Tab-separated table of C-alpha atoms in Angstrom:
chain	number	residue	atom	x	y	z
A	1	UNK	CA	88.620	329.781	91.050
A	2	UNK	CA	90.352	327.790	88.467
A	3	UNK	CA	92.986	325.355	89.309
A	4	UNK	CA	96.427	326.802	88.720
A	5	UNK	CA	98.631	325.898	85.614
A	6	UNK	CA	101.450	323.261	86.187
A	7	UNK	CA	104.185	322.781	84.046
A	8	UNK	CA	106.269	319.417	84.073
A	9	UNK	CA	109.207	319.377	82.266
A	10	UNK	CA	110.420	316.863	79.855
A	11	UNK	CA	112.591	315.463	77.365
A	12	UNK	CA	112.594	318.699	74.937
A	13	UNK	CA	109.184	319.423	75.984
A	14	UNK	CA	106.934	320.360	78.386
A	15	UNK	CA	103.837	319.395	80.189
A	16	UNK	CA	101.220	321.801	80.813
A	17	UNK	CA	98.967	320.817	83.121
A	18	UNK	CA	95.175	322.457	83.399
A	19	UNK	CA	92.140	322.146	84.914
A	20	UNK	CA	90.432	320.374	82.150
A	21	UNK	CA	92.908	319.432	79.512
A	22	UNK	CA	96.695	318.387	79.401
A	23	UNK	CA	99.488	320.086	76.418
A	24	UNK	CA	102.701	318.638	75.765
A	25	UNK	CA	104.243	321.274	74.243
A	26	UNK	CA	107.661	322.072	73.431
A	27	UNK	CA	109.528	323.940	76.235
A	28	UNK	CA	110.136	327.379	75.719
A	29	UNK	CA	113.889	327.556	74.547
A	30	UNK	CA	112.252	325.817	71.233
A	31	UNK	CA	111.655	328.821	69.714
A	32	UNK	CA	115.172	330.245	69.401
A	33	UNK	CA	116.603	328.068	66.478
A	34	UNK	CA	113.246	329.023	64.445
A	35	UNK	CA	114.093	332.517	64.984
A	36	UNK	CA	117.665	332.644	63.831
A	37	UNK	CA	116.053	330.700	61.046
A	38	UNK	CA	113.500	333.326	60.244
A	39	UNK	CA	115.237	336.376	60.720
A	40	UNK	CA	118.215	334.562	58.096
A	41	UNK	CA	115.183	334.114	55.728
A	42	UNK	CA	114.026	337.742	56.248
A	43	UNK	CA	117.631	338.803	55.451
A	44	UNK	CA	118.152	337.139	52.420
A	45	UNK	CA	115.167	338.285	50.931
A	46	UNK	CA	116.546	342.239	52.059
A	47	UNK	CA	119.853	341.549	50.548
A	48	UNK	CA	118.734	340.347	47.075
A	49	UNK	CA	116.301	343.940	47.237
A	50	UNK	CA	119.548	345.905	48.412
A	51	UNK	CA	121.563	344.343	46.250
A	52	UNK	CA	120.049	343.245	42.901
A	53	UNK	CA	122.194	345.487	41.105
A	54	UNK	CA	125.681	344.523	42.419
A	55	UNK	CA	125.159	341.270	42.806
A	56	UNK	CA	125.548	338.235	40.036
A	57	UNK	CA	122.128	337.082	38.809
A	58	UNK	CA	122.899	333.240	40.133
A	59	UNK	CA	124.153	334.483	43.605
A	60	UNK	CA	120.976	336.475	43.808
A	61	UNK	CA	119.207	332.983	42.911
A	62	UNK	CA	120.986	330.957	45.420
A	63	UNK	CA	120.028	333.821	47.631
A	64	UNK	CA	116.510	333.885	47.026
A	65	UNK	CA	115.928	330.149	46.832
A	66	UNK	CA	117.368	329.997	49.998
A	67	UNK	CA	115.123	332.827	51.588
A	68	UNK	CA	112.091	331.042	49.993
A	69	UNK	CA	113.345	327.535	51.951
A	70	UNK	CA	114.265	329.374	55.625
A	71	UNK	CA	111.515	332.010	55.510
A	72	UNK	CA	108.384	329.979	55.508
A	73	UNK	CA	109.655	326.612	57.668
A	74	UNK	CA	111.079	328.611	60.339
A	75	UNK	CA	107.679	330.813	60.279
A	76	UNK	CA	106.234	327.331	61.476
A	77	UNK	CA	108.443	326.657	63.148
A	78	UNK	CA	107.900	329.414	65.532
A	79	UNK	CA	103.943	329.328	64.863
A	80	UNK	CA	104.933	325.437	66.725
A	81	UNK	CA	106.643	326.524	69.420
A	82	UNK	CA	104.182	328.926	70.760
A	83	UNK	CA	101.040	327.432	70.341
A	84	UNK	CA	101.765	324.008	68.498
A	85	UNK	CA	101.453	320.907	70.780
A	86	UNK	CA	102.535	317.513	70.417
A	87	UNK	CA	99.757	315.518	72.181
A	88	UNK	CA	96.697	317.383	73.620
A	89	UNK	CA	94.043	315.216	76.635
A	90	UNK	CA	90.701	317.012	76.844
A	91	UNK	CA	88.229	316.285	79.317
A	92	UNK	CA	85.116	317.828	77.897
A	93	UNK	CA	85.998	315.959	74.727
A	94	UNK	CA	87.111	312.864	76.357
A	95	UNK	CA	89.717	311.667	74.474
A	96	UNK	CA	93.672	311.804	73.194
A	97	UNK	CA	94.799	313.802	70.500
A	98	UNK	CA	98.509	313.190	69.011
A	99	UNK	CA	99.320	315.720	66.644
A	100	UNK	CA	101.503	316.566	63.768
A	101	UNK	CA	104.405	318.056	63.717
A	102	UNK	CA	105.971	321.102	62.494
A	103	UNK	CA	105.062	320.885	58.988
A	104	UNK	CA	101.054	320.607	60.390
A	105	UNK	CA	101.971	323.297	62.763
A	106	UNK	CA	101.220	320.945	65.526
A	107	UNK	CA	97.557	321.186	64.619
A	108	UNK	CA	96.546	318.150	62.476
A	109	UNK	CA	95.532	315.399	64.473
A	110	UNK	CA	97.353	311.748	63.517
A	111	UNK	CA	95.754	309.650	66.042
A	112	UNK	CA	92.867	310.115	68.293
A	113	UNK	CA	92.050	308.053	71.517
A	114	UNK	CA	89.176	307.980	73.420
A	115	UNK	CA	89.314	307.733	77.314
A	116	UNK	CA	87.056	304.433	76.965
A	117	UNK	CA	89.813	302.947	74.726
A	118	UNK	CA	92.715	304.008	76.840
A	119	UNK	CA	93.529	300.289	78.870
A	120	UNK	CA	96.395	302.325	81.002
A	121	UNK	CA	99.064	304.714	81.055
A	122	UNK	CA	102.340	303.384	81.562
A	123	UNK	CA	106.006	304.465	82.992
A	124	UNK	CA	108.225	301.809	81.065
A	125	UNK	CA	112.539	301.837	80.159
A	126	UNK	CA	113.415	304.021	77.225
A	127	UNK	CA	116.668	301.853	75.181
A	128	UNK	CA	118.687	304.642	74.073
A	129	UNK	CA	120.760	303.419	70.921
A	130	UNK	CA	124.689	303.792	70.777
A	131	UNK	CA	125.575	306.485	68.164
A	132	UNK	CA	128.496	305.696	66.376
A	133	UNK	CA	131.412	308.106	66.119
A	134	UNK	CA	134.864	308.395	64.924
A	135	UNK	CA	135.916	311.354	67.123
A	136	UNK	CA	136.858	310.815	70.734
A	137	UNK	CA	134.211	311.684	73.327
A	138	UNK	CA	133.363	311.283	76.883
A	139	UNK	CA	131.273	308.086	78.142
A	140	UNK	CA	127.362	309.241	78.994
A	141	UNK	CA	125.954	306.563	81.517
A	142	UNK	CA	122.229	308.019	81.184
A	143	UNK	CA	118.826	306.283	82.116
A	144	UNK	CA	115.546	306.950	80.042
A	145	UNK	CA	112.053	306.621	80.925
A	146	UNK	CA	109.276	306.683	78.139
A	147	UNK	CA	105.517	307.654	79.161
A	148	UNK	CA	103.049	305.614	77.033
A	149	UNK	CA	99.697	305.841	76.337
A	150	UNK	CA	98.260	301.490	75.871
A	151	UNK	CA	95.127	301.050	74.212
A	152	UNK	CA	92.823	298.311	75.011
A	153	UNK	CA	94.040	296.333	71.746
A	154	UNK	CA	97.306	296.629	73.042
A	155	UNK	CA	98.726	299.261	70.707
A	156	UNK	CA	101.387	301.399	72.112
A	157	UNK	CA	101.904	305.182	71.797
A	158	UNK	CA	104.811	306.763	73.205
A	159	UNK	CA	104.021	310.543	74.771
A	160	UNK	CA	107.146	311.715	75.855
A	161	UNK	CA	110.565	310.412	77.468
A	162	UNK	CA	112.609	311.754	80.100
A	163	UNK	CA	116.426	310.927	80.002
A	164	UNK	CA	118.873	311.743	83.322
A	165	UNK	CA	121.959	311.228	84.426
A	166	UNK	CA	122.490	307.569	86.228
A	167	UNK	CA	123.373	308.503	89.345
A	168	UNK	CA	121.764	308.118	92.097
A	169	UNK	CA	120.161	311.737	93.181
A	170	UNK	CA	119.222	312.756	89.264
A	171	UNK	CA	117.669	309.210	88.561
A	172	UNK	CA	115.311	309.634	91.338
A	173	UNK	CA	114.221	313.303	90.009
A	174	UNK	CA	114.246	311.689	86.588
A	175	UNK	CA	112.295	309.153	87.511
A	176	UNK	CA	109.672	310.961	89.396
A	177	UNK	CA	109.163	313.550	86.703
A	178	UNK	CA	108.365	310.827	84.497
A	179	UNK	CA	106.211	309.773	87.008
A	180	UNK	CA	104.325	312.840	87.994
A	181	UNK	CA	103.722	313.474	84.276
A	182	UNK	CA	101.662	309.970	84.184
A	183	UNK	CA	100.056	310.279	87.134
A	184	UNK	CA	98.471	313.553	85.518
A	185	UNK	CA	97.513	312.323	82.600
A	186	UNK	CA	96.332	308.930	84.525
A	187	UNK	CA	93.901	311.353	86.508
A	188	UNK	CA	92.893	313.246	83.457
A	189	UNK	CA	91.822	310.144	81.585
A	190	UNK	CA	90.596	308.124	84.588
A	191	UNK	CA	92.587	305.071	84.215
A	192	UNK	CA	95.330	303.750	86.074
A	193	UNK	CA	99.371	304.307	85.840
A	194	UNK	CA	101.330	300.840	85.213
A	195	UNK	CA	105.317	300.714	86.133
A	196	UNK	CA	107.384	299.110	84.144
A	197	UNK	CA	110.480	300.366	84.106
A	198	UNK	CA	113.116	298.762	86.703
A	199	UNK	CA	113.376	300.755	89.752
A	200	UNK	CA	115.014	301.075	93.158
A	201	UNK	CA	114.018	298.424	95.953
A	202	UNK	CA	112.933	300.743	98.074
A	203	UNK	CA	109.963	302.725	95.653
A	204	UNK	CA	108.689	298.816	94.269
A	205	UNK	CA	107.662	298.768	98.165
A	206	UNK	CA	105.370	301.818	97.976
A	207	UNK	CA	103.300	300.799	94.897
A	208	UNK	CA	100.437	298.464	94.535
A	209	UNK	CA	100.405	295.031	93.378
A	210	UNK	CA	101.059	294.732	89.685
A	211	UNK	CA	97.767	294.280	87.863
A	212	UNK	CA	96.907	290.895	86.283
A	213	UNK	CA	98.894	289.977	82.628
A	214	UNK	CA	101.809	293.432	83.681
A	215	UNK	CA	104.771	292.902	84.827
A	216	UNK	CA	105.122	295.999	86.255
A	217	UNK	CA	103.453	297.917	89.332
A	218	UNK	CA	100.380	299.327	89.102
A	219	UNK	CA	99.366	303.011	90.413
A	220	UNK	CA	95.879	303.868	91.140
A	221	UNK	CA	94.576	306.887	88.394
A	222	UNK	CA	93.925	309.560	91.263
Protein backbone atom coordinates (compact mmCIF):
# COMPACT_ATOMS: atom_id res chain seq x y z
CA UNK A 1 0.00 0.00 0.00
CA UNK A 2 1.51 3.22 -1.01
CA UNK A 3 2.68 5.69 1.46
CA UNK A 4 0.15 8.46 1.93
CA UNK A 5 0.54 12.02 0.36
CA UNK A 6 1.87 14.83 2.72
CA UNK A 7 1.56 18.26 2.08
CA UNK A 8 3.89 20.92 3.87
CA UNK A 9 3.06 24.24 3.49
CA UNK A 10 5.22 27.09 2.57
CA UNK A 11 6.01 30.46 1.65
CA UNK A 12 3.32 30.73 -1.36
CA UNK A 13 3.78 27.18 -2.02
CA UNK A 14 3.46 23.90 -1.08
CA UNK A 15 5.27 20.72 -0.49
CA UNK A 16 3.94 17.58 -1.66
CA UNK A 17 5.40 14.87 -0.28
CA UNK A 18 5.26 11.11 -2.02
CA UNK A 19 6.48 7.94 -1.84
CA UNK A 20 9.08 8.30 -4.45
CA UNK A 21 9.35 11.87 -5.49
CA UNK A 22 8.93 15.39 -3.78
CA UNK A 23 6.69 18.67 -5.73
CA UNK A 24 6.92 22.07 -4.60
CA UNK A 25 4.11 23.36 -6.04
CA UNK A 26 2.21 26.39 -5.59
CA UNK A 27 -0.54 26.11 -2.90
CA UNK A 28 -3.87 25.93 -4.05
CA UNK A 29 -5.28 29.58 -3.61
CA UNK A 30 -2.67 30.25 -6.69
CA UNK A 31 -5.04 29.65 -9.08
CA UNK A 32 -7.61 32.35 -8.33
CA UNK A 33 -5.77 35.53 -9.71
CA UNK A 34 -5.17 33.42 -13.10
CA UNK A 35 -8.77 32.92 -13.25
CA UNK A 36 -10.07 36.42 -12.85
CA UNK A 37 -7.34 36.92 -15.39
CA UNK A 38 -8.73 34.44 -17.85
CA UNK A 39 -12.23 34.84 -17.57
CA UNK A 40 -11.34 39.07 -18.16
CA UNK A 41 -9.53 37.77 -21.33
CA UNK A 42 -12.51 35.56 -22.34
CA UNK A 43 -14.72 38.67 -21.87
CA UNK A 44 -13.01 40.99 -23.85
CA UNK A 45 -12.79 38.88 -26.67
CA UNK A 46 -17.08 38.42 -26.22
CA UNK A 47 -17.48 42.10 -26.01
CA UNK A 48 -15.54 43.13 -29.17
CA UNK A 49 -17.97 40.03 -30.99
CA UNK A 50 -21.12 41.66 -29.20
CA UNK A 51 -20.17 44.80 -29.85
CA UNK A 52 -18.19 45.41 -33.08
CA UNK A 53 -20.83 47.45 -34.40
CA UNK A 54 -21.39 50.01 -31.58
CA UNK A 55 -18.24 50.28 -30.56
CA UNK A 56 -15.26 52.74 -31.98
CA UNK A 57 -12.78 50.77 -34.11
CA UNK A 58 -9.69 51.84 -31.59
CA UNK A 59 -11.71 50.91 -28.40
CA UNK A 60 -12.40 47.61 -30.05
CA UNK A 61 -8.42 47.51 -30.58
CA UNK A 62 -7.51 48.37 -27.12
CA UNK A 63 -10.07 45.73 -26.36
CA UNK A 64 -8.76 43.06 -28.33
CA UNK A 65 -5.07 43.68 -27.70
CA UNK A 66 -5.85 43.43 -24.31
CA UNK A 67 -7.82 40.03 -24.61
CA UNK A 68 -4.86 38.73 -26.73
CA UNK A 69 -2.33 39.81 -23.55
CA UNK A 70 -4.81 38.34 -20.48
CA UNK A 71 -6.21 35.37 -22.41
CA UNK A 72 -3.18 33.31 -23.12
CA UNK A 73 -0.81 34.27 -19.79
CA UNK A 74 -3.50 33.65 -17.44
CA UNK A 75 -4.27 30.23 -19.47
CA UNK A 76 -0.67 29.41 -18.05
CA UNK A 77 -1.06 30.65 -15.51
CA UNK A 78 -3.69 28.32 -14.41
CA UNK A 79 -2.07 25.34 -16.56
CA UNK A 80 0.92 26.35 -13.47
CA UNK A 81 -1.04 26.21 -10.72
CA UNK A 82 -2.50 22.86 -11.21
CA UNK A 83 0.08 20.84 -12.43
CA UNK A 84 3.19 23.25 -12.80
CA UNK A 85 5.89 22.76 -10.08
CA UNK A 86 8.66 24.76 -9.03
CA UNK A 87 11.32 22.15 -8.06
CA UNK A 88 10.55 18.39 -8.55
CA UNK A 89 13.16 15.34 -6.39
CA UNK A 90 12.72 11.95 -8.05
CA UNK A 91 14.00 8.91 -6.68
CA UNK A 92 13.90 6.55 -9.60
CA UNK A 93 15.67 9.30 -11.50
CA UNK A 94 17.92 10.30 -8.78
CA UNK A 95 18.29 13.71 -9.04
CA UNK A 96 16.86 17.59 -8.60
CA UNK A 97 14.93 19.26 -11.05
CA UNK A 98 14.30 23.24 -10.69
CA UNK A 99 11.96 24.34 -13.12
CA UNK A 100 10.72 27.30 -14.99
CA UNK A 101 8.28 29.35 -14.27
CA UNK A 102 5.05 30.41 -15.55
CA UNK A 103 6.00 31.36 -18.91
CA UNK A 104 7.57 27.42 -19.23
CA UNK A 105 4.47 26.33 -17.53
CA UNK A 106 6.58 25.04 -14.77
CA UNK A 107 7.81 22.33 -17.11
CA UNK A 108 11.24 23.33 -18.55
CA UNK A 109 13.91 22.28 -16.45
CA UNK A 110 16.72 25.26 -15.55
CA UNK A 111 18.94 23.30 -13.41
CA UNK A 112 19.30 19.69 -12.74
CA UNK A 113 21.12 18.05 -9.69
CA UNK A 114 22.02 14.76 -9.16
CA UNK A 115 21.72 13.10 -5.64
CA UNK A 116 25.64 12.28 -5.94
CA UNK A 117 26.26 16.05 -6.38
CA UNK A 118 23.96 17.19 -3.66
CA UNK A 119 26.84 17.93 -0.53
CA UNK A 120 23.65 18.77 1.92
CA UNK A 121 20.46 20.32 2.38
CA UNK A 122 20.42 23.19 4.51
CA UNK A 123 17.90 25.29 6.94
CA UNK A 124 19.76 28.79 6.88
CA UNK A 125 18.25 32.82 7.82
CA UNK A 126 16.27 34.35 5.01
CA UNK A 127 17.31 38.63 5.13
CA UNK A 128 14.13 40.08 4.21
CA UNK A 129 14.87 43.64 2.63
CA UNK A 130 13.10 46.90 3.99
CA UNK A 131 10.61 48.14 1.32
CA UNK A 132 10.47 51.65 1.16
CA UNK A 133 7.21 53.56 1.44
CA UNK A 134 5.81 56.94 1.71
CA UNK A 135 2.43 55.97 3.24
CA UNK A 136 2.14 55.20 6.92
CA UNK A 137 2.01 51.52 7.88
CA UNK A 138 2.26 49.24 10.75
CA UNK A 139 5.83 47.76 11.89
CA UNK A 140 6.10 43.77 10.74
CA UNK A 141 8.78 42.13 13.11
CA UNK A 142 8.86 38.77 10.92
CA UNK A 143 11.60 35.95 10.84
CA UNK A 144 12.44 34.00 7.52
CA UNK A 145 13.93 30.75 6.98
CA UNK A 146 15.23 29.72 3.41
CA UNK A 147 15.60 25.82 2.52
CA UNK A 148 18.64 25.32 0.23
CA UNK A 149 19.76 22.78 -1.79
CA UNK A 150 24.35 22.98 -1.58
CA UNK A 151 26.11 21.26 -4.17
CA UNK A 152 29.39 19.70 -3.64
CA UNK A 153 31.16 22.81 -5.46
CA UNK A 154 29.52 24.85 -3.09
CA UNK A 155 26.86 26.42 -5.28
CA UNK A 156 23.74 27.40 -3.57
CA UNK A 157 20.10 26.95 -4.68
CA UNK A 158 17.40 28.29 -2.72
CA UNK A 159 14.02 25.86 -2.71
CA UNK A 160 11.65 27.64 -0.83
CA UNK A 161 11.40 30.10 2.32
CA UNK A 162 9.09 30.20 5.07
CA UNK A 163 8.46 33.67 6.75
CA UNK A 164 6.40 33.93 10.41
CA UNK A 165 5.61 36.13 12.75
CA UNK A 166 8.57 36.72 15.55
CA UNK A 167 7.00 35.73 18.37
CA UNK A 168 7.62 33.19 20.23
CA UNK A 169 4.74 30.35 19.53
CA UNK A 170 4.62 31.13 15.45
CA UNK A 171 8.55 31.13 15.19
CA UNK A 172 8.69 27.73 16.55
CA UNK A 173 5.87 26.44 13.94
CA UNK A 174 7.76 28.52 11.41
CA UNK A 175 10.71 27.14 12.13
CA UNK A 176 9.78 23.56 12.22
CA UNK A 177 7.91 23.70 8.95
CA UNK A 178 10.98 24.82 7.45
CA UNK A 179 12.44 22.12 9.07
CA UNK A 180 10.19 19.23 8.32
CA UNK A 181 10.28 20.31 4.66
CA UNK A 182 14.28 19.59 4.71
CA UNK A 183 14.23 16.76 6.56
CA UNK A 184 11.99 15.30 3.61
CA UNK A 185 13.83 16.22 1.01
CA UNK A 186 17.16 15.24 3.15
CA UNK A 187 15.59 11.61 3.24
CA UNK A 188 14.58 11.69 -0.35
CA UNK A 189 18.06 12.52 -1.57
CA UNK A 190 20.01 10.63 1.12
CA UNK A 191 22.14 13.31 2.44
CA UNK A 192 22.12 15.09 5.53
CA UNK A 193 20.14 18.43 6.80
CA UNK A 194 22.69 21.32 7.99
CA UNK A 195 21.23 24.25 10.44
CA UNK A 196 22.18 27.37 9.97
CA UNK A 197 19.89 29.63 10.84
CA UNK A 198 20.08 31.05 14.61
CA UNK A 199 17.78 29.28 16.83
CA UNK A 200 16.47 28.96 20.38
CA UNK A 201 18.95 27.53 23.14
CA UNK A 202 16.95 24.98 23.92
CA UNK A 203 16.51 23.10 20.06
CA UNK A 204 20.75 23.75 19.42
CA UNK A 205 20.71 21.06 22.42
CA UNK A 206 18.76 18.40 20.49
CA UNK A 207 20.84 18.40 17.25
CA UNK A 208 24.09 16.81 16.42
CA UNK A 209 27.40 18.27 16.35
CA UNK A 210 27.88 20.64 13.47
CA UNK A 211 29.73 18.87 10.68
CA UNK A 212 33.36 19.82 9.88
CA UNK A 213 33.91 23.47 7.75
CA UNK A 214 29.53 24.47 8.89
CA UNK A 215 28.79 26.55 11.23
CA UNK A 216 25.63 25.32 11.76
CA UNK A 217 24.11 21.95 13.25
CA UNK A 218 23.97 19.09 11.42
CA UNK A 219 20.79 16.62 11.14
CA UNK A 220 21.20 13.12 10.14
CA UNK A 221 19.22 12.50 6.38
CA UNK A 222 16.66 9.87 7.89
Amino acid sequence: MPAATRRIPLDRRVLVVREDRIDLRPERGAVLWPLIGLAIGLGLFAAVALFAESLSTTLLAIMLLAGLIFAPLSAMGVIYSIIGAAVVVERQKQSVRFQQGVLGLGLGTYELVPFWKIEHIEVSDYPLGDAPSNLPRPAFDLRAWDIVLVKTSGKRLSIAQVVSANREALLDEGFNRALDAAEEISAMVGKPVVITAAVEDDREDDTAEPQAGETGSTVGSG
